[in-house]
Coordinates of C-alpha atoms and ligand atoms in Angstrom, one line a residue:
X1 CA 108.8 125.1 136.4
X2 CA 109.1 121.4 136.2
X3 CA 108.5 120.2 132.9
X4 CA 106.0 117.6 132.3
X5 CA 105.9 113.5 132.4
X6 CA 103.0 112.3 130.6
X7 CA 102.5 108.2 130.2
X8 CA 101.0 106.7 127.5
X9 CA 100.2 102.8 128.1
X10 CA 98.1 99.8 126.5
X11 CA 95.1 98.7 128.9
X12 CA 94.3 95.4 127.1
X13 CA 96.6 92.8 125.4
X14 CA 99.0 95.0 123.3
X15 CA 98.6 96.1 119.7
X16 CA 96.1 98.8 121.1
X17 CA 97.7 101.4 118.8
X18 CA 99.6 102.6 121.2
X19 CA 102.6 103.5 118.2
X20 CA 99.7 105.7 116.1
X21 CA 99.2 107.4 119.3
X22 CA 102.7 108.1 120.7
X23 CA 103.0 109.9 117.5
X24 CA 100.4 111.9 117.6
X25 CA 101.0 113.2 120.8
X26 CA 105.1 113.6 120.2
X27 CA 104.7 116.8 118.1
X28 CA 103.7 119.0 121.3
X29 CA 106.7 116.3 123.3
X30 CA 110.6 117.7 123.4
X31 CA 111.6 113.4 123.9
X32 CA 110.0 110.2 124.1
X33 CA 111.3 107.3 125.6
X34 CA 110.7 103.5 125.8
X35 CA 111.2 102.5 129.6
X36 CA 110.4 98.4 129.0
X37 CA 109.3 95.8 126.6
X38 CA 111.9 94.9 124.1
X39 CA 111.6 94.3 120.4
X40 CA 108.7 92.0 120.9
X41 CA 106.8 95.4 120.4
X42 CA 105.7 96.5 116.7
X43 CA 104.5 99.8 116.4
X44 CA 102.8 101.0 113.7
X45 CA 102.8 104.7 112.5
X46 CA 100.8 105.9 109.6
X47 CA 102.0 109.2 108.0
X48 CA 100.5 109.7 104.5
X49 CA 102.0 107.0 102.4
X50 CA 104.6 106.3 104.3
X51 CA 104.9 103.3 107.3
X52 CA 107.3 102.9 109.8
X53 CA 107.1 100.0 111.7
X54 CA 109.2 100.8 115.2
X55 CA 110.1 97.4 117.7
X56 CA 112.7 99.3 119.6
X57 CA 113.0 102.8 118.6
X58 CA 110.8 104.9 120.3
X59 CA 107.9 106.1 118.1
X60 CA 109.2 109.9 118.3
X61 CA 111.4 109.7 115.0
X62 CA 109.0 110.4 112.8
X63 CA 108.8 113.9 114.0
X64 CA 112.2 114.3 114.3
X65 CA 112.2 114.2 118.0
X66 CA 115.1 113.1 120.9
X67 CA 114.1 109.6 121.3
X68 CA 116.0 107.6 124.4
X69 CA 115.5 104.0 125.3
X70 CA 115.4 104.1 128.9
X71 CA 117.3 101.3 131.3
X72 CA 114.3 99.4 131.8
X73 CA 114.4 98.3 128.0
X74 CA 116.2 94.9 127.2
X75 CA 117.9 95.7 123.8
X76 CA 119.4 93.5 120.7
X77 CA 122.0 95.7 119.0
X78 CA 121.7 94.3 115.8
X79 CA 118.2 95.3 115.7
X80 CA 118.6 98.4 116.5
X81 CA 121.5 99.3 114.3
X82 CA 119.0 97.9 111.4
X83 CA 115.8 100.1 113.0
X84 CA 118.6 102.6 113.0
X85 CA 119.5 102.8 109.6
X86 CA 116.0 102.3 108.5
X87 CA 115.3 105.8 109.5
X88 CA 118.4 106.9 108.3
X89 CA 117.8 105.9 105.1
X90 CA 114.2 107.5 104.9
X91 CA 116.3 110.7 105.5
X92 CA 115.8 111.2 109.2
X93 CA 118.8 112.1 111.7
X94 CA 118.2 109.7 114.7
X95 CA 118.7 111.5 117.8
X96 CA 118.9 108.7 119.9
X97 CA 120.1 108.3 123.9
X98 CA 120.4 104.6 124.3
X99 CA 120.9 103.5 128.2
X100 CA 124.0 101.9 129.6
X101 CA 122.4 100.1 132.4
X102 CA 120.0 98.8 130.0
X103 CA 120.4 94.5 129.2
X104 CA 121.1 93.3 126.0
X105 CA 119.5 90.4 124.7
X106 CA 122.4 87.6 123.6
X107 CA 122.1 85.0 120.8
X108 CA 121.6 82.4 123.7
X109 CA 118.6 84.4 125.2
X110 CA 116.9 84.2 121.7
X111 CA 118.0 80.0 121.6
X112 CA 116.6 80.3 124.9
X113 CA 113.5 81.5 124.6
X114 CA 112.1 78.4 122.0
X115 CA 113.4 75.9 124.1
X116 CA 111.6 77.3 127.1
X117 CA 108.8 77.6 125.4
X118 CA 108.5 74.0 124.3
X119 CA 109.5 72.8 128.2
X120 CA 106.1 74.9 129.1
X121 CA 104.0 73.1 127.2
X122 CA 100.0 74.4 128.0
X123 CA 102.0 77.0 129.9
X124 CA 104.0 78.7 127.2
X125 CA 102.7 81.9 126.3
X126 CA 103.3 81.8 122.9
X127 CA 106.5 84.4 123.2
X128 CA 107.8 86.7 120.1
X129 CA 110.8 84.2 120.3
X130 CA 113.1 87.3 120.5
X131 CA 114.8 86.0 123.6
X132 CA 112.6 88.6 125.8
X133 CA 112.3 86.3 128.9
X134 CA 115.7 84.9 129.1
X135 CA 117.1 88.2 128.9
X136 CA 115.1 89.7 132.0
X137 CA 116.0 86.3 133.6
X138 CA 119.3 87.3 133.6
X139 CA 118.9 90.7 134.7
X140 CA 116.5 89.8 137.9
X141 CA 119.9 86.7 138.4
X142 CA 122.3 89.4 138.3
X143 CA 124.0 87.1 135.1
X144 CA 123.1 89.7 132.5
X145 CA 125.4 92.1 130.3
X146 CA 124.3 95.6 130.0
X147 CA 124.6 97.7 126.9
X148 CA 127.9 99.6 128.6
X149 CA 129.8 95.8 128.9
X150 CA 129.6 96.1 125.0
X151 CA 132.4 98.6 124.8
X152 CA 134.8 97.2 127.3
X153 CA 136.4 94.3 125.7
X154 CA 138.0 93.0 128.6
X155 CA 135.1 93.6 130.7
X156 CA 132.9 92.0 128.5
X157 CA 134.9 89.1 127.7
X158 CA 135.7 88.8 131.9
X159 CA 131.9 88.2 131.4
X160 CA 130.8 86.2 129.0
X161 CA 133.6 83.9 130.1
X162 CA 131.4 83.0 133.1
X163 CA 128.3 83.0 130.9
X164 CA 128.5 81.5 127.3
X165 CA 130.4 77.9 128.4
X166 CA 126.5 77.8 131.5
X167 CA 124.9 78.8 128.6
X168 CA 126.2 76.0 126.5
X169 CA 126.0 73.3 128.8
X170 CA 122.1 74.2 129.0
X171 CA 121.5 74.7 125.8
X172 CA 123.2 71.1 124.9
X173 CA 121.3 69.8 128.1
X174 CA 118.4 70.5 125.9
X175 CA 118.8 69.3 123.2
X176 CA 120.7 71.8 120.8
X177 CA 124.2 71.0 118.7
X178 CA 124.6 74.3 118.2
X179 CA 128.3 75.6 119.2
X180 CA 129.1 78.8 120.7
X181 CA 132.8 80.4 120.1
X182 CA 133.8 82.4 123.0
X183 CA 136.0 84.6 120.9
X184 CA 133.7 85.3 118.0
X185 CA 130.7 86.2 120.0
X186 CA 133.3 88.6 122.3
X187 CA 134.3 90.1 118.6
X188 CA 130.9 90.4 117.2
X189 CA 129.2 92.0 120.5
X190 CA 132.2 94.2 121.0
X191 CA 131.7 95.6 117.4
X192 CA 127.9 96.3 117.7
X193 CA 128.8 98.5 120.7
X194 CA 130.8 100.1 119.1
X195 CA 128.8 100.8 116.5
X196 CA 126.3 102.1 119.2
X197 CA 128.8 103.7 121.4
X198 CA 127.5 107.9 119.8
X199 CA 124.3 107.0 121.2
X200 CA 125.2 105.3 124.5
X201 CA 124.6 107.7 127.6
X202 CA 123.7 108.0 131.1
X203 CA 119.7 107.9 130.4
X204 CA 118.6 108.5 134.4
X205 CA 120.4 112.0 134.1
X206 CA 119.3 113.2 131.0
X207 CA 115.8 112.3 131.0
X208 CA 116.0 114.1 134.7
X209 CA 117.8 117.2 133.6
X210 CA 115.2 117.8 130.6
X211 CA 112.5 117.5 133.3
X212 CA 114.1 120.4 135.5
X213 CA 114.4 122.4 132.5
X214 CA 110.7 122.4 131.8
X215 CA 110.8 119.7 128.8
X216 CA 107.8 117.4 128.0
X217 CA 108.7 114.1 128.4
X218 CA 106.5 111.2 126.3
X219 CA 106.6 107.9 127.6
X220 CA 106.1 105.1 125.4
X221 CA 104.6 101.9 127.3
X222 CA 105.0 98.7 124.7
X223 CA 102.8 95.5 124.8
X224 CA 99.3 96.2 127.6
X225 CA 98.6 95.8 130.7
X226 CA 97.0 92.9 131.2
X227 CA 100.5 90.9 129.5
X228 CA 102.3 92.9 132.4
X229 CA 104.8 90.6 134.3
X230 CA 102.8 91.6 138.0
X231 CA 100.2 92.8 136.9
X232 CA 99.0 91.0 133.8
X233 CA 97.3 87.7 133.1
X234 CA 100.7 85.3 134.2
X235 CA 101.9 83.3 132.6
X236 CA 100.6 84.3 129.6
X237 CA 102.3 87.3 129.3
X238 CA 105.8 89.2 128.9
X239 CA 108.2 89.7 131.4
X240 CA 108.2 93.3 132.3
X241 CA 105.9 95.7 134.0
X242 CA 104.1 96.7 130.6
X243 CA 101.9 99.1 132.8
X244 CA 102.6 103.2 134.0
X245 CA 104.2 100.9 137.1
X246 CA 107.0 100.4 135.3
X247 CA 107.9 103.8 134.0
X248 CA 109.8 104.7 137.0
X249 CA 112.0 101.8 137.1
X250 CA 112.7 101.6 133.7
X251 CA 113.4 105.0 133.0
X252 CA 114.7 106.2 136.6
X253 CA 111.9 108.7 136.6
X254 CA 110.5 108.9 140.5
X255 CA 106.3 108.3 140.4
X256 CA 106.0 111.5 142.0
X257 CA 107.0 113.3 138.6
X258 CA 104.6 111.5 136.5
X259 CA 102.4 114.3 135.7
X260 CA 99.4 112.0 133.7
X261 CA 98.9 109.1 132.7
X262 CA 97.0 107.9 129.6
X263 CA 95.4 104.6 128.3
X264 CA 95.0 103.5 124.8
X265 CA 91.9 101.4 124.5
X266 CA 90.9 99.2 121.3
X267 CA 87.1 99.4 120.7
X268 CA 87.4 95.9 120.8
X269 CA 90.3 93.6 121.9
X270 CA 92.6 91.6 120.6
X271 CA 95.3 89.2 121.7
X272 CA 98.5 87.3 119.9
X273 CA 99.8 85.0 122.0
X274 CA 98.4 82.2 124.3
X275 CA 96.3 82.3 127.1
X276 CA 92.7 82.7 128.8
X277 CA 90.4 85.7 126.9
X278 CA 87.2 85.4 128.0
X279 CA 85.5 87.6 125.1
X280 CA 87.2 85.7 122.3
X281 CA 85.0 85.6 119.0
X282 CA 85.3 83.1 116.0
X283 CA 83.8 82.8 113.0
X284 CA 82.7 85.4 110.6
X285 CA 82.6 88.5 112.9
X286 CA 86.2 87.4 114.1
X287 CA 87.6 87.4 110.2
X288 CA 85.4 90.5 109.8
X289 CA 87.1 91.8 112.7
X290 CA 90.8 90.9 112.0
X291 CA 90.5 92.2 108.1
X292 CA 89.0 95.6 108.7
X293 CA 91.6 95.8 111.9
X294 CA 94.3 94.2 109.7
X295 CA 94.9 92.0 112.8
X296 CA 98.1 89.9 112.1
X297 CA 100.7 90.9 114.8
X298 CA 103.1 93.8 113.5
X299 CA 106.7 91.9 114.8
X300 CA 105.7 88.0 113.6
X301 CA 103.1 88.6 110.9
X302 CA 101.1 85.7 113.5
X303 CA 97.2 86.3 112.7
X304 CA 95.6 88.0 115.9
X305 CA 92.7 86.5 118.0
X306 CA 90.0 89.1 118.5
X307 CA 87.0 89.9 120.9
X308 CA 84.2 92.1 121.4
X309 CA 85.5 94.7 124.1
X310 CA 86.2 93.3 127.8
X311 CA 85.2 96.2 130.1
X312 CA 85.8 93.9 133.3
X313 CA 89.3 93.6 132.0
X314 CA 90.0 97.7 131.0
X315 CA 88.2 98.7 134.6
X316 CA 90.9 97.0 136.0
X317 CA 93.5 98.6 134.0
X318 CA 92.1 101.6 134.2
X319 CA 92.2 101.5 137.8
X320 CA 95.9 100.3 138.3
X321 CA 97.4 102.6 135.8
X322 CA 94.8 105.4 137.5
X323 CA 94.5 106.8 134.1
X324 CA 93.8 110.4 133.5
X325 CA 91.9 109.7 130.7
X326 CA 92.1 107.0 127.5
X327 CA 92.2 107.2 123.7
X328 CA 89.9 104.7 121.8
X329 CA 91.1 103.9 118.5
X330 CA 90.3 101.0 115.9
X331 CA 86.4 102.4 116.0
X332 CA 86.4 102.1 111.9
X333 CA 87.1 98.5 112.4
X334 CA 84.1 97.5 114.4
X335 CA 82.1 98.7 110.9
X336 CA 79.0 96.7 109.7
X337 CA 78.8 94.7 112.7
X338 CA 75.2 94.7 114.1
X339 CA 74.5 94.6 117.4
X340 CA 77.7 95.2 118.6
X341 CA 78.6 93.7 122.6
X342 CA 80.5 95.1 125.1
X343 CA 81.2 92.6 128.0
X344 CA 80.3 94.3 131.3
X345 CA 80.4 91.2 134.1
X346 CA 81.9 87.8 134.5
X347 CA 79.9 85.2 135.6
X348 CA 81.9 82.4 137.7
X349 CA 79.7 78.9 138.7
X350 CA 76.9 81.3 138.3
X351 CA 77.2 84.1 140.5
X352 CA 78.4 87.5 139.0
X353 CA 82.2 88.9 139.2
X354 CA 82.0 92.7 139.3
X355 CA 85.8 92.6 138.5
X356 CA 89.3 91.2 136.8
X357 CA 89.9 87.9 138.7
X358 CA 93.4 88.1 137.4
X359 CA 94.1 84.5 137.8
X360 CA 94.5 82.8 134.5
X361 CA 92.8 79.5 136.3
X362 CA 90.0 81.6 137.4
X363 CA 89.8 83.5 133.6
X364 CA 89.5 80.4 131.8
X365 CA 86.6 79.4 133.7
X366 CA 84.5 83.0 133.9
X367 CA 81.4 83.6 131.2
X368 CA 81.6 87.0 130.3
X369 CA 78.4 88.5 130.2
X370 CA 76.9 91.3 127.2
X371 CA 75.1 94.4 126.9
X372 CA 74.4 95.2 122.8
X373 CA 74.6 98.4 121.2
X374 CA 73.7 99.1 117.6
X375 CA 76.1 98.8 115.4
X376 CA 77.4 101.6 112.2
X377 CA 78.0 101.1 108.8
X378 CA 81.6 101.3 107.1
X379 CA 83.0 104.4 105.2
X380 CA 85.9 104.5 103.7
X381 CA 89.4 105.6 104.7
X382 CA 88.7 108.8 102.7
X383 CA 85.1 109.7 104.6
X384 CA 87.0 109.0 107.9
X385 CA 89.2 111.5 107.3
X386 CA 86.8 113.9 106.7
X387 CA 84.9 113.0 109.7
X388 CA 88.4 113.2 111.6
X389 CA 89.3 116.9 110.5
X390 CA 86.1 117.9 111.6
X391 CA 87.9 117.3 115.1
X392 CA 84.0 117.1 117.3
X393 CA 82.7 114.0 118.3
X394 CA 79.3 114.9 116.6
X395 CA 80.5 114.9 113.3
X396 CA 80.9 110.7 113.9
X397 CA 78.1 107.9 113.2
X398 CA 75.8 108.6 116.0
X399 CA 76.0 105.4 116.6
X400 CA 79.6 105.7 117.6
X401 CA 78.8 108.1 119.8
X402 CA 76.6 106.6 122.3
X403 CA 79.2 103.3 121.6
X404 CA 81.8 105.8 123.2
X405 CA 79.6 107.1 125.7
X406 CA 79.3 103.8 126.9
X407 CA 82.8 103.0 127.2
X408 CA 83.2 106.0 129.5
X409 CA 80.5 105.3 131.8
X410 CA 81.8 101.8 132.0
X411 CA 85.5 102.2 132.4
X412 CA 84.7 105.1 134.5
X413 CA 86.9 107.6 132.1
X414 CA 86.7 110.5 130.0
X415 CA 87.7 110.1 126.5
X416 CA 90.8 112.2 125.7
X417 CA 91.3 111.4 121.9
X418 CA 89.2 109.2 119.4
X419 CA 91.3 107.1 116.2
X420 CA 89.4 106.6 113.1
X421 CA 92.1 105.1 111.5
X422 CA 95.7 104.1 111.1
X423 CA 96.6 107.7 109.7
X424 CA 98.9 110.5 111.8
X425 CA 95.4 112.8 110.8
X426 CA 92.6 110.5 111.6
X427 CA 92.3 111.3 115.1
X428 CA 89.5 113.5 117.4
X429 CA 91.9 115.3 119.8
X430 CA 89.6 116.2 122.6
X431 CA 91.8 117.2 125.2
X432 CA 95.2 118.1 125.4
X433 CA 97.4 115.3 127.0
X434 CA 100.1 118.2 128.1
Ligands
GDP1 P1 100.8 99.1 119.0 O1 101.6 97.9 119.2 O2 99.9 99.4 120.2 O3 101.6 100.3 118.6 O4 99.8 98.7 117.8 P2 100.2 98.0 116.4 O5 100.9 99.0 115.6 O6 100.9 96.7 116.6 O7 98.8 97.6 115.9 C1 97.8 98.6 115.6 C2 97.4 98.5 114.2 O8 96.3 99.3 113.9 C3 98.5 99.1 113.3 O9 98.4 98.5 112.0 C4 98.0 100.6 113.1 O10 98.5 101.2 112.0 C5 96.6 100.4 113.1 N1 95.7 101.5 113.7 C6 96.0 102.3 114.8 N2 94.9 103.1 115.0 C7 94.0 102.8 114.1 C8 92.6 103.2 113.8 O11 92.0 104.0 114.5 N3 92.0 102.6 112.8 C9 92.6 101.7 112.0 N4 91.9 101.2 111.0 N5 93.8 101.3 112.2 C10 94.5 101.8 113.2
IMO2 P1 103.1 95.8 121.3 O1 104.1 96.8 122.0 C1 101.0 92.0 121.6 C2 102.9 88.7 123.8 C3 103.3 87.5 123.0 C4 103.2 86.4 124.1 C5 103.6 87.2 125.3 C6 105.1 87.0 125.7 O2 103.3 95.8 119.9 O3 101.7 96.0 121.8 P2 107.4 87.8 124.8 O4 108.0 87.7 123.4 O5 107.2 89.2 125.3 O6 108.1 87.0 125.8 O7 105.9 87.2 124.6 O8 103.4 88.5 125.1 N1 103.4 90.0 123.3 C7 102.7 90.9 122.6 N2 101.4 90.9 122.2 N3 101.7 93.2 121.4 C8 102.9 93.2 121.9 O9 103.7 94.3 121.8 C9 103.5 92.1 122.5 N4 104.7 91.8 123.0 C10 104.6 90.6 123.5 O10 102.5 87.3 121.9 O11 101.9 86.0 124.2
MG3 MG1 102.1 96.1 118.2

């Protein structure tokens, strides 16, 4: 029997938890794989004392898992080689199957990516700066090197003979003194592959032949939905299909396989970056908000804007990723908040929007409309637990559950896990995702 394909993705603005969760789940999962994204993610898992904090490796390490970063994923080697021996040296083998068709990001693409930004002006979107964009520039203009030009010298150099001197004359166009050597950068990329080559494989045939053989495959979206390159909020978001829509493409995995597909939901929502949020709170609920959530972004340390929960916007997600069911985590950081709001309807020029409008233009303009819900008082870390390893939705705050409730009857969705916090233990699994 086939083996199965389950998707895990972000249905907001990244940062939903989405690391925690992958996790969770990969103990009953033979691999997990990153299909897209780059290291513009930061995903944060929570075992005991001990924090990993994952931008490229897929969050399947932890438990000693196959991990493969699929060919949709635009990878810098020296960050992985670092994220690499990070895990190495906290004692864990790294079984890792890194794509050859994948792109690598170049030293220009991160040069790149700053200078773009500033061109944008009111339409940057306020990037990682780790040369995301450029690189899948590159790959949709054909000009991009892939992770198996790395250990071809010749081919490489063949290359970046055509690239580095364009690359140049742009980046001097703009402004920067910077020079590039040819040689050196030929040397230096050459090396990383090397140092790469024991993981480097055919990734389309591998993560195919564990399917056949009845393997569980995790997938591991990065950033949300609603940053998604088609179907996210542009241009205020990333640059690849950050949705279960990209799983195919980026890890050569035909949508017919997928088996589910799950969303991880935030109880409320938060957003680095710039760009249109409609449910955006300041003040003291925001700060209350971003401490108990530890809101400042896991990859730049950037403090995170934060909102009461947007269900216009997770409906929609919910609907493109058709998700089987969602996990809602960060409910211990919505503590001693009373009432707390759910946004159910837009209103644009006065007349009510039942749904996402998608157009930032639009999104800028819309005033997002409330129901309240009583609000629950803060426990600590400790009394979560407790509550969590009871593993039954009635042992939470009843106000928590009817919060819940409401989230499904308003995204439409059964709840298949609850997160009570950042700890590997302090989840409600409801349903298995297998
Ligand atoms: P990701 O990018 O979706 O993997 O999410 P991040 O790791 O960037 O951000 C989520 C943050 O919330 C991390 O610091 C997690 O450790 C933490 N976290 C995840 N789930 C929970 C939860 O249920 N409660 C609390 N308090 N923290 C959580
Ligand atoms: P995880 O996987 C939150 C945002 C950036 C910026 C926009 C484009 O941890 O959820 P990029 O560097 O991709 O060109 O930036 O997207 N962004 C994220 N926001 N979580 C992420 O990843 C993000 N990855 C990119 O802040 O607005
Ligand atoms: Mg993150």
């Amino acid at each position: 029997m086939a083996g199965k394909a389950v998707v895990i993705v972000g249905t907001q603005w990244g940062d939903e938890g989405k690391g925690k969760i992958t996790d969770y789940f990969a103990e009953k999962a033979d691999i997990v794989v990153r299909f897209q994204g780059g290291n513009n993610a930061g995903h944060t898992v929570v075992v005991g004392k001990k924090k990993f904090k994952f931008h490229l490796l897929p969050s399947g390490g932890p438990h000693r898992k196959i991990i493969v970063i699929g060919n949709g994923v635009v990878v810098d080697p020296k960050v992985l080689l670092e994220e690499i021996k990070m895990m190495q040296d906290e004692g864990f083998d790294v079984d890792l199957k890194l794509s050859s068709t994948a792109h690598v990001i170049m030293p220009y693409h991160i040069a790149l990516d700053g200078m773009e930004e500033a061109i944008k002006g009111k339409f940057k979107a306020g990037t990682t700066m780790r040369g995301i964009g450029p690189a899948y520039s590159d790959k949709a203009a054909r000009f991009g090197i892939r992770v198996w030009d790395l250990l071809d010298k010749a081919i490489l150099a063949e290359k970046l003979e055509k690239v580095v001197p364009f690359k140049q004359k742009l980046l001097e166009s703009l402004g920067s003194t910077k020079k590039t050597d040819l040689q050196s950068i030929v040397d230096e990329y050459f090396q990383l592959g090397q140092n790469l080559r024991k993981y480097i494989v055919d990734t389309p045939e591998i993560i195919n032949n564990y399917l056949d053989e009845g393997k569980s495959v995790l997938f591991e979206g990065a950033q949300g939905t609603l940053l998604g390159i088609d179907e996210g909020m542009y241009p205020y978001g990333t640059s690849s299909n950050a949705c279960a829509l990209g799983v195919s493409a980026g890890a050569s995995v035909a949508p017919t396989r997928i088996t589910a597909i799950f969303g991880v939901t935030k109880a409320y929502t938060s957003r680095v970056g710039e760009g249109p949020f409609p449910t955006e709170l300041s003040g003291d609920i925001a700060n209350k908000i971003r401490e108990q959530g530890h809101e400042y972004g896991t990859t730049t340390g950037r403090p995170r804007r934060v909102g009461w929960l947007d269900a216009v916007a997770t409906r929609y997600t919910r609907r493109i990723n058709n998700l089987d069911g969602i996990i809602v985590t960060l409910l211990d950081a919505l503590s001693d908040i009373n009432p707390v709001k759910i946004c159910t309807s837009y209103l644009l020029d006065g007349k009510k929007l039942g749904y996402w409008p998608i157009q930032a233009e639009i999104l800028a303009k819309v005033q997002p409309q409330y129901i309240e819900l009583p609000g629950w008082k803060q426990r600590s870390d400790q009394e979560w637990l407790e509550i969590a390893r009871q593993q039954n939705l009635e042992a939470l705050p009843k106000e928590v559950q009817s919060y819940l409730a409401k989230m499904e009857e308003l995204l439409a969705v059964k709840l298949s896990a609850v997160s009570i916090g950042a700890d590997r233990e302090a989840t409600i699994l409801l349903r298995n995702i297998f």
